[in-house]
């Protein structure tokens, strides 16, 4: 019987790891097993050992590909979220980004070519915890933070263009008891990578493992938790040129302009956010994309000249 040399063994291990990591990232951002030994169940579905799953998840977290494994709460149902931005000197950008990424509340981050060059989304279990997290991030980074919470998103719905109102205006906000409050806070850090992670959470919040699992299941069924699984640190796609166009639109017409933008070629997202005066007067955000930088510039120029937008102050923030 022959033996594989070290180089071939290392190559086979790398291929196995790459495939396992890719499957975890693509298949388990939602519908994560909610049971006492979820990593063992996940390993069974993937056809690998539980230890391999745990090691790969730790690697994905260490490399910054995932923020955590856990809950993504629906906006304003039980948690709170905000887009945030910082103006960071280029020579300090790497170290500040690393400091920001240490916070489990940060689940998206990207760099833009603008004075405000570091952008990220912060989520937390409650408005108070969100404000505490934003303050802690600001202190750790050492630079002032723009807070830009979502007011409303404009979406296509049944071929009609309607503003998506904040969920709290149509759905009840879940009232938390002390155990629930502690559990939400613990879930912001994600599941610990142990054989029985819910048992670890239960010991932290002061209840039984079964109660933790049942509360999470109930929140998921009620829509309080949008999904439970790998929370990927999303970055802008490298398959196309993209830019963020921000506009200062009078409040009385922001809905009509936001809906209109959805029909413009190359506009993928359109939403209203709170201004952060006096530093940031812009309230309408849209993402514009194109297959090349030349095509993107042409689309942005056409938008700037369009009669619907020509009178509004604007800025363009290119993806880095």
PDB file of N, CA and C in Angstrom, residues 248-292:
ATOM      1  N   UNK A 248     -29.803  64.958  -0.816  1.00  0.00           N
ATOM      2  CA  UNK A 248     -30.544  65.733   0.177  1.00  0.00           C
ATOM      3  C   UNK A 248     -31.870  66.116  -0.454  1.00  0.00           C
ATOM      4  N   UNK A 249     -32.917  65.341  -0.131  1.00  0.00           N
ATOM      5  CA  UNK A 249     -34.226  65.490  -0.763  1.00  0.00           C
ATOM      6  C   UNK A 249     -35.214  66.029   0.264  1.00  0.00           C
ATOM      7  N   UNK A 250     -35.989  67.055  -0.065  1.00  0.00           N
ATOM      8  CA  UNK A 250     -36.994  67.545   0.885  1.00  0.00           C
ATOM      9  C   UNK A 250     -37.897  66.429   1.373  1.00  0.00           C
ATOM     10  N   UNK A 251     -38.223  66.465   2.647  1.00  0.00           N
ATOM     11  CA  UNK A 251     -38.991  65.371   3.246  1.00  0.00           C
ATOM     12  C   UNK A 251     -40.320  65.134   2.547  1.00  0.00           C
ATOM     13  N   UNK A 252     -40.932  66.193   2.012  1.00  0.00           N
ATOM     14  CA  UNK A 252     -42.256  66.041   1.421  1.00  0.00           C
ATOM     15  C   UNK A 252     -42.238  65.300   0.079  1.00  0.00           C
ATOM     16  N   UNK A 253     -41.073  65.143  -0.539  1.00  0.00           N
ATOM     17  CA  UNK A 253     -41.014  64.447  -1.835  1.00  0.00           C
ATOM     18  C   UNK A 253     -40.084  63.237  -1.804  1.00  0.00           C
ATOM     19  N   UNK A 254     -39.511  62.917  -0.644  1.00  0.00           N
ATOM     20  CA  UNK A 254     -38.522  61.842  -0.603  1.00  0.00           C
ATOM     21  C   UNK A 254     -39.137  60.491  -0.984  1.00  0.00           C
ATOM     22  N   UNK A 255     -40.396  60.252  -0.634  1.00  0.00           N
ATOM     23  CA  UNK A 255     -41.029  58.972  -0.979  1.00  0.00           C
ATOM     24  C   UNK A 255     -41.191  58.851  -2.487  1.00  0.00           C
ATOM     25  N   UNK A 256     -41.700  59.892  -3.134  1.00  0.00           N
ATOM     26  CA  UNK A 256     -41.916  59.819  -4.582  1.00  0.00           C
ATOM     27  C   UNK A 256     -40.597  59.680  -5.331  1.00  0.00           C
ATOM     28  N   UNK A 257     -39.569  60.391  -4.892  1.00  0.00           N
ATOM     29  CA  UNK A 257     -38.258  60.283  -5.544  1.00  0.00           C
ATOM     30  C   UNK A 257     -37.655  58.903  -5.290  1.00  0.00           C
ATOM     31  N   UNK A 258     -37.780  58.416  -4.065  1.00  0.00           N
ATOM     32  CA  UNK A 258     -37.241  57.097  -3.753  1.00  0.00           C
ATOM     33  C   UNK A 258     -37.896  55.998  -4.559  1.00  0.00           C
ATOM     34  N   UNK A 259     -39.207  56.062  -4.756  1.00  0.00           N
ATOM     35  CA  UNK A 259     -39.897  55.064  -5.570  1.00  0.00           C
ATOM     36  C   UNK A 259     -39.496  55.184  -7.033  1.00  0.00           C
ATOM     37  N   UNK A 260     -39.359  56.428  -7.521  1.00  0.00           N
ATOM     38  CA  UNK A 260     -38.981  56.638  -8.916  1.00  0.00           C
ATOM     39  C   UNK A 260     -37.613  56.039  -9.224  1.00  0.00           C
ATOM     40  N   UNK A 261     -36.685  56.157  -8.294  1.00  0.00           N
ATOM     41  CA  UNK A 261     -35.334  55.655  -8.517  1.00  0.00           C
ATOM     42  C   UNK A 261     -35.296  54.152  -8.786  1.00  0.00           C
ATOM     43  N   UNK A 262     -36.265  53.401  -8.272  1.00  0.00           N
ATOM     44  CA  UNK A 262     -36.272  51.960  -8.479  1.00  0.00           C
ATOM     45  C   UNK A 262     -36.406  51.574  -9.946  1.00  0.00           C
ATOM     46  N   UNK A 263     -36.960  52.468 -10.773  1.00  0.00           N
ATOM     47  CA  UNK A 263     -37.129  52.164 -12.192  1.00  0.00           C
ATOM     48  C   UNK A 263     -35.953  52.628 -13.043  1.00  0.00           C
ATOM     49  N   UNK A 264     -34.945  53.226 -12.421  1.00  0.00           N
ATOM     50  CA  UNK A 264     -33.785  53.705 -13.169  1.00  0.00           C
ATOM     51  C   UNK A 264     -32.821  52.541 -13.390  1.00  0.00           C
ATOM     52  N   UNK A 265     -32.374  52.298 -14.625  1.00  0.00           N
ATOM     53  CA  UNK A 265     -31.425  51.197 -14.873  1.00  0.00           C
ATOM     54  C   UNK A 265     -30.170  51.334 -14.020  1.00  0.00           C
ATOM     55  N   UNK A 266     -29.775  50.237 -13.393  1.00  0.00           N
ATOM     56  CA  UNK A 266     -28.566  50.221 -12.596  1.00  0.00           C
ATOM     57  C   UNK A 266     -28.771  50.550 -11.138  1.00  0.00           C
ATOM     58  N   UNK A 267     -29.960  51.013 -10.746  1.00  0.00           N
ATOM     59  CA  UNK A 267     -30.231  51.309  -9.339  1.00  0.00           C
ATOM     60  C   UNK A 267     -30.770  50.052  -8.678  1.00  0.00           C
ATOM     61  N   UNK A 268     -30.012  49.543  -7.696  1.00  0.00           N
ATOM     62  CA  UNK A 268     -30.378  48.283  -7.060  1.00  0.00           C
ATOM     63  C   UNK A 268     -31.163  48.493  -5.772  1.00  0.00           C
ATOM     64  N   UNK A 269     -30.837  49.522  -5.020  1.00  0.00           N
ATOM     65  CA  UNK A 269     -31.469  49.762  -3.722  1.00  0.00           C
ATOM     66  C   UNK A 269     -31.796  51.238  -3.593  1.00  0.00           C
ATOM     67  N   UNK A 270     -32.871  51.528  -2.894  1.00  0.00           N
ATOM     68  CA  UNK A 270     -33.256  52.914  -2.636  1.00  0.00           C
ATOM     69  C   UNK A 270     -33.907  52.960  -1.263  1.00  0.00           C
ATOM     70  N   UNK A 271     -33.358  53.800  -0.378  1.00  0.00           N
ATOM     71  CA  UNK A 271     -33.943  53.873   0.949  1.00  0.00           C
ATOM     72  C   UNK A 271     -33.668  55.227   1.592  1.00  0.00           C
ATOM     73  N   UNK A 272     -34.525  55.548   2.563  1.00  0.00           N
ATOM     74  CA  UNK A 272     -34.409  56.805   3.306  1.00  0.00           C
ATOM     75  C   UNK A 272     -33.782  56.529   4.667  1.00  0.00           C
ATOM     76  N   UNK A 273     -32.833  57.420   5.045  1.00  0.00           N
ATOM     77  CA  UNK A 273     -32.189  57.324   6.351  1.00  0.00           C
ATOM     78  C   UNK A 273     -32.244  58.685   7.044  1.00  0.00           C
ATOM     79  N   UNK A 274     -32.105  58.655   8.350  1.00  0.00           N
ATOM     80  CA  UNK A 274     -32.068  59.899   9.106  1.00  0.00           C
ATOM     81  C   UNK A 274     -30.816  60.688   8.739  1.00  0.00           C
ATOM     82  N   UNK A 275     -30.962  61.998   8.639  1.00  0.00           N
ATOM     83  CA  UNK A 275     -29.797  62.858   8.461  1.00  0.00           C
ATOM     84  C   UNK A 275     -28.988  62.906   9.759  1.00  0.00           C
ATOM     85  N   UNK A 276     -27.708  63.272   9.647  1.00  0.00           N
ATOM     86  CA  UNK A 276     -26.859  63.474  10.818  1.00  0.00           C
ATOM     87  C   UNK A 276     -26.249  64.870  10.697  1.00  0.00           C
ATOM     88  N   UNK A 277     -27.071  65.861  11.027  1.00  0.00           N
ATOM     89  CA  UNK A 277     -26.663  67.256  10.849  1.00  0.00           C
ATOM     90  C   UNK A 277     -25.720  67.698  11.962  1.00  0.00           C
ATOM     91  N   UNK A 278     -24.796  68.612  11.660  1.00  0.00           N
ATOM     92  CA  UNK A 278     -24.606  69.288  10.368  1.00  0.00           C
ATOM     93  C   UNK A 278     -23.653  68.543   9.436  1.00  0.00           C
ATOM     94  N   UNK A 279     -23.045  67.452   9.916  1.00  0.00           N
ATOM     95  CA  UNK A 279     -22.021  66.789   9.109  1.00  0.00           C
ATOM     96  C   UNK A 279     -22.587  66.098   7.875  1.00  0.00           C
ATOM     97  N   UNK A 280     -23.806  65.582   7.980  1.00  0.00           N
ATOM     98  CA  UNK A 280     -24.335  64.733   6.905  1.00  0.00           C
ATOM     99  C   UNK A 280     -25.790  65.129   6.613  1.00  0.00           C
ATOM    100  N   UNK A 281     -26.020  65.921   5.552  1.00  0.00           N
ATOM    101  CA  UNK A 281     -27.371  66.396   5.273  1.00  0.00           C
ATOM    102  C   UNK A 281     -28.197  65.456   4.392  1.00  0.00           C
ATOM    103  N   UNK A 282     -27.652  64.320   4.004  1.00  0.00           N
ATOM    104  CA  UNK A 282     -28.290  63.476   2.991  1.00  0.00           C
ATOM    105  C   UNK A 282     -29.230  62.456   3.631  1.00  0.00           C
ATOM    106  N   UNK A 283     -30.413  62.322   3.018  1.00  0.00           N
ATOM    107  CA  UNK A 283     -31.424  61.424   3.573  1.00  0.00           C
ATOM    108  C   UNK A 283     -31.876  60.331   2.618  1.00  0.00           C
ATOM    109  N   UNK A 284     -31.536  60.424   1.329  1.00  0.00           N
ATOM    110  CA  UNK A 284     -31.936  59.408   0.362  1.00  0.00           C
ATOM    111  C   UNK A 284     -30.680  58.719  -0.174  1.00  0.00           C
ATOM    112  N   UNK A 285     -30.632  57.403  -0.019  1.00  0.00           N
ATOM    113  CA  UNK A 285     -29.472  56.607  -0.411  1.00  0.00           C
ATOM    114  C   UNK A 285     -29.886  55.654  -1.524  1.00  0.00           C
ATOM    115  N   UNK A 286     -29.067  55.526  -2.555  1.00  0.00           N
ATOM    116  CA  UNK A 286     -29.315  54.486  -3.541  1.00  0.00           C
ATOM    117  C   UNK A 286     -27.987  53.919  -4.030  1.00  0.00           C
ATOM    118  N   UNK A 287     -27.992  52.620  -4.307  1.00  0.00           N
ATOM    119  CA  UNK A 287     -26.815  51.935  -4.815  1.00  0.00           C
ATOM    120  C   UNK A 287     -26.925  51.837  -6.329  1.00  0.00           C
ATOM    121  N   UNK A 288     -25.899  52.308  -7.010  1.00  0.00           N
ATOM    122  CA  UNK A 288     -25.872  52.310  -8.472  1.00  0.00           C
ATOM    123  C   UNK A 288     -24.742  51.391  -8.913  1.00  0.00           C
ATOM    124  N   UNK A 289     -25.005  50.522  -9.898  1.00  0.00           N
ATOM    125  CA  UNK A 289     -23.983  49.599 -10.376  1.00  0.00           C
ATOM    126  C   UNK A 289     -23.960  49.576 -11.892  1.00  0.00           C
ATOM    127  N   UNK A 290     -22.840  49.108 -12.433  1.00  0.00           N
ATOM    128  CA  UNK A 290     -22.644  48.999 -13.872  1.00  0.00           C
ATOM    129  C   UNK A 290     -21.496  48.025 -14.116  1.00  0.00           C
ATOM    130  N   UNK A 291     -21.395  47.480 -15.340  1.00  0.00           N
ATOM    131  CA  UNK A 291     -20.346  46.496 -15.598  1.00  0.00           C
ATOM    132  C   UNK A 291     -18.933  47.062 -15.654  1.00  0.00           C
ATOM    133  N   UNK A 292     -18.786  48.381 -15.794  1.00  0.00           N
ATOM    134  CA  UNK A 292     -17.451  48.995 -15.856  1.00  0.00           C
ATOM    135  C   UNK A 292     -17.501  50.372 -15.213  1.00  0.00           C
TER     136      UNK A 292
END
